[in-house]
N, CA, C and O of each residue as an XYZ file, in Angstrom:
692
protein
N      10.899     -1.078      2.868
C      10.403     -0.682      4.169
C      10.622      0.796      4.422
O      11.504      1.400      3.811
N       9.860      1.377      5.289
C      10.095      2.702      6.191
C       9.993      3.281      7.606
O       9.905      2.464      8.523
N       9.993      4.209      7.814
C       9.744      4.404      9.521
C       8.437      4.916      9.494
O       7.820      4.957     10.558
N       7.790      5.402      8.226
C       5.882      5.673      8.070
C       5.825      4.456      6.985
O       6.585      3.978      6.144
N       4.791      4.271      7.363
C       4.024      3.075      6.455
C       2.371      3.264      6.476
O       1.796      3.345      7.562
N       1.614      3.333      5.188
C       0.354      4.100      5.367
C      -0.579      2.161      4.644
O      -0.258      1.488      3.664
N      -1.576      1.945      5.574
C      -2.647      1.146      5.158
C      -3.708      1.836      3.960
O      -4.213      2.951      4.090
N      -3.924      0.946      2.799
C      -4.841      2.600      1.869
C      -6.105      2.045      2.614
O      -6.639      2.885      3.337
N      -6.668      0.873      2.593
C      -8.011      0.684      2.985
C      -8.353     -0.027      4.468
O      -8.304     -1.254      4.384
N      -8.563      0.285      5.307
C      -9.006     -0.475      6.090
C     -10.682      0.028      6.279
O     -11.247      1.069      5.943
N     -11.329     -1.580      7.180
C     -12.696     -1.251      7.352
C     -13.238     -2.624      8.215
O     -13.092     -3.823      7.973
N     -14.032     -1.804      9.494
C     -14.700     -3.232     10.596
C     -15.675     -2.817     10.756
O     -16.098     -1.672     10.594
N     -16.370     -4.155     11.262
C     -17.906     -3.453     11.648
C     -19.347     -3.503     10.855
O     -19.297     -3.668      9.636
N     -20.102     -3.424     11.231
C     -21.031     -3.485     10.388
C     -21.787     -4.928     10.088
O     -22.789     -5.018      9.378
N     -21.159     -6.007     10.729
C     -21.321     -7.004     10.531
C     -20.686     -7.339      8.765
O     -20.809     -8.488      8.341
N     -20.071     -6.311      7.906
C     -19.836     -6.366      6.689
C     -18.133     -6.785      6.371
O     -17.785     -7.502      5.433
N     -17.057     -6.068      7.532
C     -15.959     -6.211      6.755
C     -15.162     -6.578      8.202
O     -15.469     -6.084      9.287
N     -13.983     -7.630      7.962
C     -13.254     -7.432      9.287
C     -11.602     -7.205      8.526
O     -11.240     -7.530      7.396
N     -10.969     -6.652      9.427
C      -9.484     -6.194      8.883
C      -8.557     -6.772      9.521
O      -9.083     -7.243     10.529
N      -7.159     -7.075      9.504
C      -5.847     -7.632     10.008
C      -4.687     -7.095      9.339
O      -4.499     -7.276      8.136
N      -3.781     -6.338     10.193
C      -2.657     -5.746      9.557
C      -1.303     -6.939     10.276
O      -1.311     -7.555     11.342
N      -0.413     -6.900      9.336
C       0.870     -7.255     10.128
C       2.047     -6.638      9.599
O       2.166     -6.460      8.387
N       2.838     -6.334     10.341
C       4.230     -5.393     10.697
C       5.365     -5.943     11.016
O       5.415     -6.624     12.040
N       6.371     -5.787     10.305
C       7.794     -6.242     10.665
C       8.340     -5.217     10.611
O       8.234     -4.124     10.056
N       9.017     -5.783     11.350
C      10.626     -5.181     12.144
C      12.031     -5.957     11.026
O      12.650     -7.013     11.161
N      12.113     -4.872      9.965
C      13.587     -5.378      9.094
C      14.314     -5.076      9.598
O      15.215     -5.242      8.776
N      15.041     -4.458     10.950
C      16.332     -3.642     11.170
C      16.139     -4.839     12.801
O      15.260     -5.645     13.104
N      17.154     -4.499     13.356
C      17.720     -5.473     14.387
C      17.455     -4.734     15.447
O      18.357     -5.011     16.238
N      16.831     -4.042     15.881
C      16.766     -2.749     16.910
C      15.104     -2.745     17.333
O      14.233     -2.497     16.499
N      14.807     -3.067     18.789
C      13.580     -2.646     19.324
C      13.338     -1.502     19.184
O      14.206     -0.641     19.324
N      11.854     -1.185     18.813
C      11.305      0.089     18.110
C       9.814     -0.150     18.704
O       9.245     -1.236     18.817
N       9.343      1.079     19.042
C       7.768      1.642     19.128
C       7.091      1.740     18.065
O       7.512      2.202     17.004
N       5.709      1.202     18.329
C       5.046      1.390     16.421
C       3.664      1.864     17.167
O       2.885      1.064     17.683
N       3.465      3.379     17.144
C       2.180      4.085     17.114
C       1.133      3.841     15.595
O       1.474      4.246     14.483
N       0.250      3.334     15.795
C      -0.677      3.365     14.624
C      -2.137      4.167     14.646
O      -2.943      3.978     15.556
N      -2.353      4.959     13.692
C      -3.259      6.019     13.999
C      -4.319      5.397     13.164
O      -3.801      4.596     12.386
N      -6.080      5.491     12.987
C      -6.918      5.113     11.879
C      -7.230      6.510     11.749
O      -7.431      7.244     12.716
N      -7.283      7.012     10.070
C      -7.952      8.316      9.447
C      -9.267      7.858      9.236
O      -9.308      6.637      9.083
N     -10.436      8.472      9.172
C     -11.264      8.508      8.318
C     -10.957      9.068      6.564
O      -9.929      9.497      6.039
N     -12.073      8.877      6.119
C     -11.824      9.447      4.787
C     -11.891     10.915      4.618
O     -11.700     11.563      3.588
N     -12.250     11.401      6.016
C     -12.352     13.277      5.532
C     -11.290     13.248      5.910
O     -10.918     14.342      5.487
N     -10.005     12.624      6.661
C      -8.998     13.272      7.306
C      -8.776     13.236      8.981
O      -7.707     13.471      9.543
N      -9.590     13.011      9.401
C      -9.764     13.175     10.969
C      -9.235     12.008     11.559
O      -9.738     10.999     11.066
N      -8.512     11.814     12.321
C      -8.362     10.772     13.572
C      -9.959      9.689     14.302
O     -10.902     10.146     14.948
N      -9.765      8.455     13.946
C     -10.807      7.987     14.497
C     -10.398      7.034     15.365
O      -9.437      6.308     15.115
N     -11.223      6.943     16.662
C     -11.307      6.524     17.907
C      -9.676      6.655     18.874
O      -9.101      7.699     19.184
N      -9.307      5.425     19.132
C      -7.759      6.153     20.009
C      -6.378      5.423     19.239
O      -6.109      4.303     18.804
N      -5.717      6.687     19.340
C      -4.275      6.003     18.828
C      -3.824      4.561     19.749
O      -4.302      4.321     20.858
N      -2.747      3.615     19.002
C      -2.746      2.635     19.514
C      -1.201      2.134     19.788
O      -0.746      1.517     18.825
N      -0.575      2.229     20.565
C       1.368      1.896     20.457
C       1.660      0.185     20.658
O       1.303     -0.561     21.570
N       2.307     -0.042     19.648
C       2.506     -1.611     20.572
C       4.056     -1.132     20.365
O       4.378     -0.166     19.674
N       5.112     -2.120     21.206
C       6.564     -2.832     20.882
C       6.457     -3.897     19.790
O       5.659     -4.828     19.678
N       7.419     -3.531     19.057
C       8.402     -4.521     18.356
C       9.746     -4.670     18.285
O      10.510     -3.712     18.161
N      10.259     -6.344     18.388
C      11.229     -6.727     18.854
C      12.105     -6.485     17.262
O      11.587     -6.336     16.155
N      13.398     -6.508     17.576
C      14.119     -6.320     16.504
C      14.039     -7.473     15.373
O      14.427     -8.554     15.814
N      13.819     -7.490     14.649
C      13.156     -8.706     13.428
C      11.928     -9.147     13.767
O      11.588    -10.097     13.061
N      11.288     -8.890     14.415
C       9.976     -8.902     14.802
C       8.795     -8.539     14.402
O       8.914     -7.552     13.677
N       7.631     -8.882     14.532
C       6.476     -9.355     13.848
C       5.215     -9.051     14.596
O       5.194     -9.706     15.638
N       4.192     -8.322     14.451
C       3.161     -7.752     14.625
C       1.944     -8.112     13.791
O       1.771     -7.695     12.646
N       0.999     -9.025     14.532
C      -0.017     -9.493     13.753
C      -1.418     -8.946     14.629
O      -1.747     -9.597     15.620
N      -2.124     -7.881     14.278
C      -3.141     -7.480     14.633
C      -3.975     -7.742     14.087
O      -4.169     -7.494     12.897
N      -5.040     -8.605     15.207
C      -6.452     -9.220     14.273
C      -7.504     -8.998     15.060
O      -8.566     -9.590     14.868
N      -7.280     -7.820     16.372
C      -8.406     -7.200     17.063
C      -9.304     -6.488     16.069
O      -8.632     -6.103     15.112
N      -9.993     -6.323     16.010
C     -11.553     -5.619     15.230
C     -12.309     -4.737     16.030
O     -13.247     -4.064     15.603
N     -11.784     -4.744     17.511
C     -11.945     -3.642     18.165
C     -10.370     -2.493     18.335
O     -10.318     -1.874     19.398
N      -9.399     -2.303     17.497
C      -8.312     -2.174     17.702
C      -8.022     -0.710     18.059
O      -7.196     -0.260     18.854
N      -9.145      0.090     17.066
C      -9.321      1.544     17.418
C     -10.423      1.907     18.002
O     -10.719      2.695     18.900
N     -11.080      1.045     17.196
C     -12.859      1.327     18.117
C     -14.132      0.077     18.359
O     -14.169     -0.954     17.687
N     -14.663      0.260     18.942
C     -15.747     -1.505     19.189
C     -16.239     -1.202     17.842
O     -16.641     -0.115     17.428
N     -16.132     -2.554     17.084
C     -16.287     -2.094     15.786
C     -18.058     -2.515     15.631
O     -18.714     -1.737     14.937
N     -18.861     -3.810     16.311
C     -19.517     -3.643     16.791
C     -20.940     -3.592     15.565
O     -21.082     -4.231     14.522
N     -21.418     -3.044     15.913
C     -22.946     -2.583     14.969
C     -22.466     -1.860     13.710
O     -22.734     -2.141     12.542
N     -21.699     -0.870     14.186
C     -21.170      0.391     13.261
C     -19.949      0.080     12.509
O     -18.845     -0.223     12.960
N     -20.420      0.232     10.983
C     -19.366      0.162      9.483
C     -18.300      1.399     10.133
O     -18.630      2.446     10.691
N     -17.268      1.005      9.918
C     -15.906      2.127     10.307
C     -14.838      1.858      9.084
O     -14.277      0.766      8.998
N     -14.624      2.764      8.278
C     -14.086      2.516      7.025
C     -12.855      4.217      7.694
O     -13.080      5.126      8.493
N     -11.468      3.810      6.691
C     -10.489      4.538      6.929
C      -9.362      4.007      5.981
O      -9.446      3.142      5.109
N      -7.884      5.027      6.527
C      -6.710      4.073      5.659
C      -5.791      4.014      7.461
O      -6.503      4.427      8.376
N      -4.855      3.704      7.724
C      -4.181      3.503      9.005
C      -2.827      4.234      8.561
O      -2.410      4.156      7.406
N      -2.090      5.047      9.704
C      -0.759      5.235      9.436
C       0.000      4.536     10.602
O      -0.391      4.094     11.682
N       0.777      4.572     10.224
C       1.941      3.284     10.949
C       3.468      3.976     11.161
O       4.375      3.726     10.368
N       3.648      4.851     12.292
C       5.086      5.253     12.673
C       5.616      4.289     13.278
O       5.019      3.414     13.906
N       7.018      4.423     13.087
C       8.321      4.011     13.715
C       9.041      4.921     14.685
O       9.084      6.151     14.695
N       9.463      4.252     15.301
C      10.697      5.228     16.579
C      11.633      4.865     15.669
O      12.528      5.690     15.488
N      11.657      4.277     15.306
C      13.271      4.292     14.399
C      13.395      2.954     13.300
O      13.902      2.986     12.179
N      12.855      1.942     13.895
C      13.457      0.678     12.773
C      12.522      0.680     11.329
O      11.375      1.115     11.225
N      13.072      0.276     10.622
C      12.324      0.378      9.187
C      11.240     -0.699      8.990
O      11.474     -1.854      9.348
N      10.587     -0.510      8.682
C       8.829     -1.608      8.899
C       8.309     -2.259      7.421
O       8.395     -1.843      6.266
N       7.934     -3.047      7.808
C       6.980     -3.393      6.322
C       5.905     -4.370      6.666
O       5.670     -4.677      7.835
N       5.195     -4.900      5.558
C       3.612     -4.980      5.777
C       2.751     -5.235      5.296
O       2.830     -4.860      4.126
N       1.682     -5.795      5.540
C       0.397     -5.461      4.952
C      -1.128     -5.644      5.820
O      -1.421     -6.006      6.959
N      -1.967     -5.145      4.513
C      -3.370     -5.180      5.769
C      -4.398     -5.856      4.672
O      -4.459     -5.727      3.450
N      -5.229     -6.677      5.655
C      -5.830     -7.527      4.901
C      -7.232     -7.254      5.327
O      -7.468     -7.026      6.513
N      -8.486     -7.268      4.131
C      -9.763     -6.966      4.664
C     -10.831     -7.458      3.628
O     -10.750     -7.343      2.405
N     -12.016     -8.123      4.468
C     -12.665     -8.753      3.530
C     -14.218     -9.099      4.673
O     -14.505     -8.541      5.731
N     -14.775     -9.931      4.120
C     -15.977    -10.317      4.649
C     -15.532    -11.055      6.097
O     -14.360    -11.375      6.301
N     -16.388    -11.241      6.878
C     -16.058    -11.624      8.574
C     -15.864    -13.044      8.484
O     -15.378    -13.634      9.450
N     -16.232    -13.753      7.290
C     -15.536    -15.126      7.389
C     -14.254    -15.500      6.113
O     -13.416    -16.388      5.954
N     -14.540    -14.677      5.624
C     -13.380    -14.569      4.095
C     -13.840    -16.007      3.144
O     -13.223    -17.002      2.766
N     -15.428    -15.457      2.981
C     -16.182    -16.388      1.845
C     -16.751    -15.727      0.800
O     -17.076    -16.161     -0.305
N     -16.823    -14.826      1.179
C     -17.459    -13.933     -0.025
C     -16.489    -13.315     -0.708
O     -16.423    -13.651     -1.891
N     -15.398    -12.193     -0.190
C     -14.373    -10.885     -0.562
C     -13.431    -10.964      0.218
O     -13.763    -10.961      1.403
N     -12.114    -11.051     -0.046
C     -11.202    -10.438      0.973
C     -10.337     -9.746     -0.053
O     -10.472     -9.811     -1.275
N      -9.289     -8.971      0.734
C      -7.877     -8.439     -0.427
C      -7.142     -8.101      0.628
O      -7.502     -7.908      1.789
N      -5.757     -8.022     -0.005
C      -4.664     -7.963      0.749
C      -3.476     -7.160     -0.007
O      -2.684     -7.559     -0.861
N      -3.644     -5.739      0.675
C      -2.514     -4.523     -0.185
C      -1.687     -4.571      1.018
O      -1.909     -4.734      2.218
N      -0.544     -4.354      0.210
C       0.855     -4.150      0.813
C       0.972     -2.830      1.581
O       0.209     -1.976      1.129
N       1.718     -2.428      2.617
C       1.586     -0.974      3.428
C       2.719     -0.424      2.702
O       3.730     -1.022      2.333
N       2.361      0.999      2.522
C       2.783      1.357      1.706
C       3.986      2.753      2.315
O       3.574      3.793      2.830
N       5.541      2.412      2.080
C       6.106      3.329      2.252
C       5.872      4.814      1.971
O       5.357      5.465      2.880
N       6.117      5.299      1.077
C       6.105      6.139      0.443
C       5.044      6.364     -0.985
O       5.059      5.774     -2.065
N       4.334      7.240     -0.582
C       2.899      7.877     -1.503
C       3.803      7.925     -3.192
O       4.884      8.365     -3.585
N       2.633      7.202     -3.808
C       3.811      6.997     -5.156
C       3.213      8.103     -6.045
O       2.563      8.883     -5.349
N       3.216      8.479     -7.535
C       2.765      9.702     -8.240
C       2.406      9.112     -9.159
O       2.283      9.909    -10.089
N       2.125      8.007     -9.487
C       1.967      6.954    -10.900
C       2.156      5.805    -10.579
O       3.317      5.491    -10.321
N       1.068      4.759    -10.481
C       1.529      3.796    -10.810
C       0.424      2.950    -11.652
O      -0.572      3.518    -12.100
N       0.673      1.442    -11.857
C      -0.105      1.141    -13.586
C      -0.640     -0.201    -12.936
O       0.255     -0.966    -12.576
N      -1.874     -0.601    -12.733
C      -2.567     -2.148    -12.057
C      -2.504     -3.035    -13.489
O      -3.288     -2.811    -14.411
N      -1.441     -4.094    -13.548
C      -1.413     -4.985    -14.649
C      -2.653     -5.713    -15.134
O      -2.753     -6.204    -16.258
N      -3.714     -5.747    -14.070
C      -4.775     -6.571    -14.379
C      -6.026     -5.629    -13.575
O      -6.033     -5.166    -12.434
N      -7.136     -5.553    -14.748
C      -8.730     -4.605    -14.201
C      -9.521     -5.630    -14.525
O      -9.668     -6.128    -15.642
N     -10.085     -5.966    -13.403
C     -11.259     -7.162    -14.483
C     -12.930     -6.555    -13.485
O     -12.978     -6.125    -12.333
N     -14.138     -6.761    -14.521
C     -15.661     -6.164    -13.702
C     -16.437     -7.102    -14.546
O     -16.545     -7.154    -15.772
N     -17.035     -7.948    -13.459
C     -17.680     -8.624    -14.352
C     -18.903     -8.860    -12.702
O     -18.943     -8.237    -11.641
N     -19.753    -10.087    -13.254
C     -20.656    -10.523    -11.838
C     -19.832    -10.998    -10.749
O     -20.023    -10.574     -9.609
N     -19.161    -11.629    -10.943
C     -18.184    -12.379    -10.421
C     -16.572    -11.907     -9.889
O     -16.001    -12.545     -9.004
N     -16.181    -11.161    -10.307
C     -14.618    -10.419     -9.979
C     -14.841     -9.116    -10.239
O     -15.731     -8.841    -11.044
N     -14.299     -8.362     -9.790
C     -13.488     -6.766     -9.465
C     -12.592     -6.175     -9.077
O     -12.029     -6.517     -8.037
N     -12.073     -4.788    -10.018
C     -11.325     -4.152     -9.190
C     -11.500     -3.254     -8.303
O     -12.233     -2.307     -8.587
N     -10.975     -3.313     -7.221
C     -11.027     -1.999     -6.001
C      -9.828     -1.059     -6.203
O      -8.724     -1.286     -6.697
N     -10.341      0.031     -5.695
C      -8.960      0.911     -5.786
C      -8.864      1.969     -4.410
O      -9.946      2.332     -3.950
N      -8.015      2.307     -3.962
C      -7.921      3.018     -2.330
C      -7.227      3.993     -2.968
O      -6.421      3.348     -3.638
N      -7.050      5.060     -3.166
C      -6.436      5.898     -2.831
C      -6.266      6.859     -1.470
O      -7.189      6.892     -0.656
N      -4.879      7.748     -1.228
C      -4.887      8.355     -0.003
C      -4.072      9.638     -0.268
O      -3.180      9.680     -1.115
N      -4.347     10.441      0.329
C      -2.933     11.673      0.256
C      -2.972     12.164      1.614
O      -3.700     13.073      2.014
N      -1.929     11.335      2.469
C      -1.075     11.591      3.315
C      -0.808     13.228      3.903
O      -0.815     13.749      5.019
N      -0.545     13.765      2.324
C       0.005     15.720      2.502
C      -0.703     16.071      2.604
O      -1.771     15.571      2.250
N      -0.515     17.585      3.372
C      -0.798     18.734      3.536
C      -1.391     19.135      2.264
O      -2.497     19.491      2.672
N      -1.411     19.293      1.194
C      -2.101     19.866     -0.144
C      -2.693     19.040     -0.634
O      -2.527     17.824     -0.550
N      -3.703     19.822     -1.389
C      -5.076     18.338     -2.114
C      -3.626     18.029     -3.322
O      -2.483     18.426     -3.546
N      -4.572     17.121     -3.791
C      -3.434     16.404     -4.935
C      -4.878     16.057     -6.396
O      -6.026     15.636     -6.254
N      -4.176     16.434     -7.570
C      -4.598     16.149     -8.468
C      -4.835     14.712     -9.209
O      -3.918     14.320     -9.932
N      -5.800     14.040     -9.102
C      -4.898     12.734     -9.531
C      -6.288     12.117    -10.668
O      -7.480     11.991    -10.391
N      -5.632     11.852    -11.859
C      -6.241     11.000    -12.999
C      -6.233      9.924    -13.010
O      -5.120      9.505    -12.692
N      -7.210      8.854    -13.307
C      -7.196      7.593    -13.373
C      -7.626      6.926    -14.548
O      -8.840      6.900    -14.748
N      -6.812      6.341    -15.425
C      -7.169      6.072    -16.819
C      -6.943      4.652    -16.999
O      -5.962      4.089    -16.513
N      -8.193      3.816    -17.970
C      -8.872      2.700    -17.734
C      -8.209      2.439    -19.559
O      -8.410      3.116    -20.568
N      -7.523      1.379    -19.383
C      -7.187      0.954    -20.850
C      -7.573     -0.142    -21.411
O      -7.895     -0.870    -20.472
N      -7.760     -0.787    -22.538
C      -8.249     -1.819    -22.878
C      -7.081     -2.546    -23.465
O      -6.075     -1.925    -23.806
N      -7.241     -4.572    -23.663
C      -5.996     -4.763    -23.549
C      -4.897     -4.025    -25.039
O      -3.682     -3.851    -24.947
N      -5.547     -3.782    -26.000
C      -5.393     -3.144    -26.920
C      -4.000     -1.871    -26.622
O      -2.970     -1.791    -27.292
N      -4.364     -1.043    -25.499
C      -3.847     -0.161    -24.729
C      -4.769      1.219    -25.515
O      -4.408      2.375    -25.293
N      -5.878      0.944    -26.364
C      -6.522      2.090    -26.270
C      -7.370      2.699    -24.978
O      -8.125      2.129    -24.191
N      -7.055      3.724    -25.048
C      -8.115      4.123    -23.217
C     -10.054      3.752    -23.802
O     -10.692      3.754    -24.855
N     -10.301      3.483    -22.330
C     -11.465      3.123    -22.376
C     -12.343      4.481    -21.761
O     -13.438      4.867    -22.171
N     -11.586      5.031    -20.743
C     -12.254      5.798    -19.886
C     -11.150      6.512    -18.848
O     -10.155      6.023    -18.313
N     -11.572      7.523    -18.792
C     -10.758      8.524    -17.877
C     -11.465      9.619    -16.951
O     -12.147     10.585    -17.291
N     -11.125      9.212    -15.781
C     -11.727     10.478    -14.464
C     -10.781     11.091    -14.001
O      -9.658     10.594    -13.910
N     -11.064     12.217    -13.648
C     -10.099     13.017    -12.665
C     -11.036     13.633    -11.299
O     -12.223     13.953    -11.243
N      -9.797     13.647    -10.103
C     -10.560     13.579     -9.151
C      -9.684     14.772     -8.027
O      -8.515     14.943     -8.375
N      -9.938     15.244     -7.289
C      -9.260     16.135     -6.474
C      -9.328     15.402     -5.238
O     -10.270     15.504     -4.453
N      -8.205     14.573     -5.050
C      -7.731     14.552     -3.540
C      -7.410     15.093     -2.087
O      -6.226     15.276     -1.805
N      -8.254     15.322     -1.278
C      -8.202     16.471     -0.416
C      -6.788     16.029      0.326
O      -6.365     14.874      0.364
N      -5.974     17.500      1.061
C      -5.122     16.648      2.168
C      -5.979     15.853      2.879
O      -7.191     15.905      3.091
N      -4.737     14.797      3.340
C      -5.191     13.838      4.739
C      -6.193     12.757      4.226
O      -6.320     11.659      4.769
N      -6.804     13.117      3.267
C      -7.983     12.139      2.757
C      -7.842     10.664      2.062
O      -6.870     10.109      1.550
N      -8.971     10.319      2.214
C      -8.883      8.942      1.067
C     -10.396      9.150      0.443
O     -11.447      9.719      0.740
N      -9.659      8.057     -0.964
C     -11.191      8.045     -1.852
C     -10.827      6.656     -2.217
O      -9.731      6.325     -2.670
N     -12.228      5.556     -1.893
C     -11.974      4.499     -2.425
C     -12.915      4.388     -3.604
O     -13.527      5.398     -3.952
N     -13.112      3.021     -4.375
C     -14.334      2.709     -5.049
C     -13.589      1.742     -5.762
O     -12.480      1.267     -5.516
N     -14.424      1.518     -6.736
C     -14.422      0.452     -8.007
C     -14.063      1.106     -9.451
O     -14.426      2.170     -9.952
N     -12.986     -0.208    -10.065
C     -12.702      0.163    -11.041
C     -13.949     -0.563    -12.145
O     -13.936     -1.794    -12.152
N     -14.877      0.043    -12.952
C     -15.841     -0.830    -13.803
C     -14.942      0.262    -15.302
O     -15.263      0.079    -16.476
């Protein structure tokens, strides 16, 4: 857990995707939890949002109007998640408006990691991988993404420039 906790993907609206985050309270201490939605350039979208949480306590948001009437209009972003003080943890879940077609469910993420390795890539008609990235900082960030086969020979490799504040999602094929 932490006192920031960052969502990589969220997205409502559109009649295409609906989202649900939930938040705990690990520490024993009532705490304020401001949650902001970024867009992908970086910008603040629609209005910041504060709820209370009780000390071991539990936050299940499944409004779809939560930042903005999500409505007609696709609204895609990642969410940040402050603390007044107690340490938080989490996740956010997002998928089709009845969860028959797609859903997924990533963990909120303390701290922006510098490497890490997805045990399983699969692209076929039928299954996929998604991938969210975000950079939180002030400076763009360099970041490579390399596609291995089970062999562990690489299959394929991109590199991509992460702006501050930004996210880049897509598919792993």
């Amino acid at each position: 857990g932490g006192t920031v906790l960052y969502g990589p993907q969220y997205a409502v609206g559109g009649g295409q995707y609906r989202t649900t985050m939930s938040v705990v309270n690990l520490d024993s201490a009532l705490g304020t939890v401001p949650f902001r939605l970024i867009s992908p350039e970086g910008m603040q979208v629609g209005t910041q949002r504060s709820l209370e949480i009780k000390g071991k306590g539990k936050l299940k948001i499944t409004d779809q109007d939560f930042f903005v009437e999500a409505g007609d209009q696709l609204t895609t972003g990642y969410v940040e998640i402050r603390s007044s003080g107690p340490r938080l943890a989490g996740n956010i879940t997002f998928g089709d408006p009845e969860r028959e077609t797609m859903a997924s469910s990533l963990p909120l993420v303390s701290e922006p990691l510098e490497s890490m390795v997805f045990a399983h890539v699969v692209s076929n008609q039928t299954w996929w991988t998604g991938i969210a990235l975000i950079n939180p900082g002030e400076e763009d960030a360099e970041v490579t993404l390399t596609l291995y086969e089970r062999t562990g020979m690489p299959l394929g490799e991109k590199r991509v420039t992460l702006g501050a504040g930004r996210q880049q999602i897509g598919l792993l094929w």
